[in-house]
PDB file of C-alpha atoms in Angstrom:
ATOM      1  CA  MET A   1      -9.119  -1.139 -18.115  1.00 47.00           C
ATOM      2  CA  ALA A   2      -8.699   0.402 -14.696  1.00 53.00           C
ATOM      3  CA  THR A   3     -10.716   3.490 -13.978  1.00 54.00           C
ATOM      4  CA  PRO A   4     -10.036   6.189 -11.421  1.00 59.00           C
ATOM      5  CA  LEU A   5     -12.214   6.004  -8.357  1.00 60.00           C
ATOM      6  CA  ALA A   6     -12.426   8.689  -5.736  1.00 65.00           C
ATOM      7  CA  LEU A   7     -12.940   7.262  -2.300  1.00 72.00           C
ATOM      8  CA  THR A   8     -15.764   8.816  -0.366  1.00 75.00           C
ATOM      9  CA  LYS A   9     -14.956  11.596   2.040  1.00 77.00           C
ATOM     10  CA  GLU A  10     -15.663   9.182   4.898  1.00 80.00           C
ATOM     11  CA  GLU A  11     -13.273   6.540   3.500  1.00 80.00           C
ATOM     12  CA  THR A  12     -10.578   9.151   2.903  1.00 82.00           C
ATOM     13  CA  TYR A  13     -10.939  10.436   6.453  1.00 85.00           C
ATOM     14  CA  MET A  14     -10.807   6.884   7.844  1.00 87.00           C
ATOM     15  CA  ILE A  15      -7.481   6.304   6.111  1.00 87.00           C
ATOM     16  CA  ALA A  16      -6.187   9.757   7.095  1.00 89.00           C
ATOM     17  CA  ASP A  17      -7.278   9.254  10.702  1.00 92.00           C
ATOM     18  CA  SER A  18      -5.645   5.856  10.841  1.00 93.00           C
ATOM     19  CA  LEU A  19      -2.382   7.298   9.521  1.00 93.00           C
ATOM     20  CA  ALA A  20      -2.673  10.114  12.078  1.00 95.00           C
ATOM     21  CA  GLN A  21      -2.981   7.473  14.795  1.00 95.00           C
ATOM     22  CA  ALA A  22       0.103   5.741  13.362  1.00 95.00           C
ATOM     23  CA  SER A  23       1.986   9.057  13.531  1.00 95.00           C
ATOM     24  CA  SER A  24       0.964   9.375  17.161  1.00 95.00           C
ATOM     25  CA  LEU A  25       2.285   5.866  17.812  1.00 95.00           C
ATOM     26  CA  VAL A  26       5.609   6.813  16.225  1.00 95.00           C
ATOM     27  CA  LEU A  27       5.744   9.792  18.588  1.00 95.00           C
ATOM     28  CA  ASP A  28       4.889   7.478  21.492  1.00 94.00           C
ATOM     29  CA  LEU A  29       7.685   5.107  20.485  1.00 93.00           C
ATOM     30  CA  ARG A  30      10.102   8.016  20.244  1.00 93.00           C
ATOM     31  CA  ILE A  31       9.175   9.185  23.746  1.00 93.00           C
ATOM     32  CA  ARG A  32       9.038   5.687  25.224  1.00 90.00           C
ATOM     33  CA  GLN A  33      12.508   4.805  23.922  1.00 91.00           C
ATOM     34  CA  ARG A  34      14.035   8.272  24.331  1.00 90.00           C
ATOM     35  CA  ALA A  35      16.758   7.132  26.739  1.00 92.00           C
ATOM     36  CA  THR A  36      18.021   4.453  24.362  1.00 92.00           C
ATOM     37  CA  LEU A  37      17.766   6.272  21.023  1.00 93.00           C
ATOM     38  CA  SER A  38      20.809   7.414  19.139  1.00 94.00           C
ATOM     39  CA  GLN A  39      20.657  10.868  17.548  1.00 95.00           C
ATOM     40  CA  GLU A  40      20.193   9.224  14.134  1.00 96.00           C
ATOM     41  CA  GLU A  41      17.334   7.027  15.376  1.00 94.00           C
ATOM     42  CA  GLN A  42      15.663  10.032  16.981  1.00 94.00           C
ATOM     43  CA  GLN A  43      15.910  11.965  13.717  1.00 95.00           C
ATOM     44  CA  LEU A  44      14.591   9.065  11.614  1.00 95.00           C
ATOM     45  CA  LEU A  45      11.567   8.558  13.836  1.00 95.00           C
ATOM     46  CA  GLU A  46      10.842  12.274  13.853  1.00 96.00           C
ATOM     47  CA  LYS A  47      11.194  12.423  10.060  1.00 96.00           C
ATOM     48  CA  HIS A  48       8.761   9.528   9.584  1.00 96.00           C
ATOM     49  CA  GLU A  49       6.331  11.073  12.053  1.00 95.00           C
ATOM     50  CA  ASN A  50       6.448  14.382  10.144  1.00 96.00           C
ATOM     51  CA  HIS A  51       5.938  12.619   6.800  1.00 95.00           C
ATOM     52  CA  LEU A  52       2.902  10.771   8.149  1.00 95.00           C
ATOM     53  CA  ASP A  53       1.462  14.060   9.426  1.00 95.00           C
ATOM     54  CA  MET A  54       2.005  15.650   6.011  1.00 93.00           C
ATOM     55  CA  LEU A  55       0.284  12.743   4.251  1.00 91.00           C
ATOM     56  CA  VAL A  56      -2.669  13.016   6.616  1.00 91.00           C
ATOM     57  CA  SER A  57      -3.034  16.706   5.772  1.00 90.00           C
ATOM     58  CA  LEU A  58      -2.899  16.007   2.043  1.00 87.00           C
ATOM     59  CA  PHE A  59      -5.472  13.222   2.241  1.00 83.00           C
ATOM     60  CA  ARG A  60      -7.854  15.379   4.235  1.00 83.00           C
ATOM     61  CA  ALA A  61      -7.419  18.370   1.931  1.00 82.00           C
ATOM     62  CA  TYR A  62      -7.524  16.636  -1.439  1.00 77.00           C
ATOM     63  CA  GLY A  63      -9.050  13.219  -0.878  1.00 76.00           C
ATOM     64  CA  ILE A  64      -7.690   9.969  -2.188  1.00 75.00           C
ATOM     65  CA  TYR A  65      -8.091   8.740  -5.729  1.00 70.00           C
ATOM     66  CA  LEU A  66      -7.252   5.162  -6.510  1.00 67.00           C
ATOM     67  CA  ILE A  67      -6.784   3.846 -10.002  1.00 59.00           C
ATOM     68  CA  THR A  68      -7.722   0.233  -9.843  1.00 56.00           C
ATOM     69  CA  GLU A  69     -10.590  -1.981 -10.877  1.00 56.00           C
ATOM     70  CA  ASP A  70     -11.069  -3.061  -7.270  1.00 60.00           C
ATOM     71  CA  ALA A  71     -10.659   0.283  -5.509  1.00 61.00           C
ATOM     72  CA  GLN A  72     -13.105  -0.558  -2.719  1.00 65.00           C
ATOM     73  CA  GLN A  73     -11.224  -3.778  -1.962  1.00 69.00           C
ATOM     74  CA  ALA A  74      -7.972  -1.815  -2.118  1.00 69.00           C
ATOM     75  CA  SER A  75      -9.359   0.648   0.422  1.00 74.00           C
ATOM     76  CA  SER A  76     -10.140  -2.199   2.804  1.00 78.00           C
ATOM     77  CA  GLU A  77      -6.699  -3.709   2.304  1.00 81.00           C
ATOM     78  CA  LEU A  78      -5.061  -0.323   2.920  1.00 83.00           C
ATOM     79  CA  MET A  79      -6.865  -0.021   6.248  1.00 86.00           C
ATOM     80  CA  GLN A  80      -5.836  -3.559   7.204  1.00 89.00           C
ATOM     81  CA  ALA A  81      -2.198  -2.821   6.362  1.00 90.00           C
ATOM     82  CA  ILE A  82      -2.243   0.437   8.341  1.00 92.00           C
ATOM     83  CA  ASP A  83      -3.853  -1.365  11.282  1.00 92.00           C
ATOM     84  CA  LYS A  84      -1.106  -3.994  11.127  1.00 91.00           C
ATOM     85  CA  GLY A  85       1.542  -1.257  11.230  1.00 92.00           C
ATOM     86  CA  LYS A  86      -0.182   0.458  14.151  1.00 93.00           C
ATOM     87  CA  ALA A  87      -0.436  -2.806  16.094  1.00 92.00           C
ATOM     88  CA  ARG A  88       3.242  -3.442  15.480  1.00 90.00           C
ATOM     89  CA  LEU A  89       4.207   0.050  16.680  1.00 90.00           C
ATOM     90  CA  LYS A  90       2.276  -0.531  19.904  1.00 91.00           C
ATOM     91  CA  ARG A  91       4.244  -3.640  20.837  1.00 88.00           C
ATOM     92  CA  ILE A  92       7.688  -3.029  19.344  1.00 84.00           C
ATOM     93  CA  THR A  93      10.596  -2.877  21.718  1.00 80.00           C
ATOM     94  CA  ASP A  94      13.373  -3.001  19.113  1.00 86.00           C
ATOM     95  CA  ILE A  95      13.885   0.531  17.828  1.00 89.00           C
ATOM     96  CA  LYS A  96      15.182  -0.559  14.405  1.00 91.00           C
ATOM     97  CA  ALA A  97      11.965  -2.507  13.839  1.00 90.00           C
ATOM     98  CA  GLY A  98      10.028   0.589  14.917  1.00 91.00           C
ATOM     99  CA  ILE A  99      11.879   2.780  12.440  1.00 93.00           C
ATOM    100  CA  GLU A 100      11.326   0.184   9.710  1.00 93.00           C
ATOM    101  CA  THR A 101       7.590   0.007  10.462  1.00 93.00           C
ATOM    102  CA  ALA A 102       7.282   3.804  10.481  1.00 94.00           C
ATOM    103  CA  ALA A 103       9.082   3.940   7.132  1.00 94.00           C
ATOM    104  CA  ARG A 104       6.743   1.292   5.701  1.00 93.00           C
ATOM    105  CA  LEU A 105       3.742   3.367   6.774  1.00 94.00           C
ATOM    106  CA  VAL A 106       5.233   6.413   5.036  1.00 95.00           C
ATOM    107  CA  ASP A 107       5.837   4.283   1.927  1.00 93.00           C
ATOM    108  CA  LEU A 108       2.201   3.190   1.966  1.00 91.00           C
ATOM    109  CA  GLY A 109       1.034   6.796   2.244  1.00 90.00           C
ATOM    110  CA  ALA A 110       3.267   7.778  -0.653  1.00 91.00           C
ATOM    111  CA  ALA A 111       1.974   4.838  -2.700  1.00 88.00           C
ATOM    112  CA  ILE A 112      -1.589   6.004  -2.069  1.00 85.00           C
ATOM    113  CA  LEU A 113      -0.658   9.467  -3.313  1.00 84.00           C
ATOM    114  CA  SER A 114       1.054   8.016  -6.379  1.00 83.00           C
ATOM    115  CA  ARG A 115      -2.140   6.093  -7.259  1.00 78.00           C
ATOM    116  CA  ASP A 116       0.069   3.305  -8.582  1.00 78.00           C
ATOM    117  CA  PRO A 117      -1.727  -0.003  -7.977  1.00 75.00           C
ATOM    118  CA  VAL A 118       1.519  -1.986  -8.004  1.00 81.00           C
ATOM    119  CA  ALA A 119       3.124   0.346  -5.448  1.00 84.00           C
ATOM    120  CA  LEU A 120      -0.005   0.104  -3.295  1.00 82.00           C
ATOM    121  CA  VAL A 121       0.046  -3.678  -3.313  1.00 82.00           C
ATOM    122  CA  GLU A 122       3.762  -3.796  -2.554  1.00 88.00           C
ATOM    123  CA  ALA A 123       3.557  -1.244   0.264  1.00 89.00           C
ATOM    124  CA  ALA A 124       0.563  -2.981   1.851  1.00 88.00           C
ATOM    125  CA  ALA A 125       2.288  -6.368   1.578  1.00 89.00           C
ATOM    126  CA  SER A 126       5.384  -4.871   3.181  1.00 90.00           C
ATOM    127  CA  LEU A 127       3.353  -3.861   6.229  1.00 87.00           C
ATOM    128  CA  ARG A 128       1.756  -7.280   6.452  1.00 84.00           C
ATOM    129  CA  SER A 129       5.137  -9.021   6.448  1.00 83.00           C
ATOM    130  CA  LYS A 130       7.110  -9.338   9.656  1.00 75.00           C
ATOM    131  CA  PRO A 131       9.967  -6.825  10.027  1.00 66.00           C
ATOM    132  CA  LYS A 132      13.495  -8.143  10.317  1.00 63.00           C
ATOM    133  CA  LYS A 133      13.484  -7.423  14.038  1.00 53.00           C
ATOM    134  CA  ASP A 134      10.305  -7.489  16.051  1.00 45.00           C
ATOM    135  CA  ASP A 135       9.321  -8.460  19.539  1.00 45.00           C
ATOM    136  CA  ALA A 136       7.233 -11.466  20.453  1.00 42.00           C
ATOM    137  CA  PRO A 137       3.867 -11.766  18.716  1.00 44.00           C
ATOM    138  CA  ALA A 138       0.949 -10.034  20.403  1.00 39.00           C
TER     139      ALA A 138
END
């Protein structure tokens, strides 16, 4: 049976900090592509950026509790998935792929909050998979 496991304060802050960096990359993408963004794209990126910032605040204030037998492994996989999303945001030139990646990061943050192991696995796998549109591999 799965038991709840609270990540250490350090682990929680690592995840929160990594999501904060992802939010910053979404902002960077929004600024970098400003001239080519439609109003809808601008709003979507800003919405995802705001959601990431909110998740960061929640994680820092309340910590992260995972319900899984392998919570420590899950923590490592979460960081790897976030890092993959951040790397993708750094190199993306196609704005739709950027919006999709930002949304996947928000989904991962929401899955962490939900403490649903299936949602966590799916959200992390989503970030590890290549978006429909992406630029050349780094």
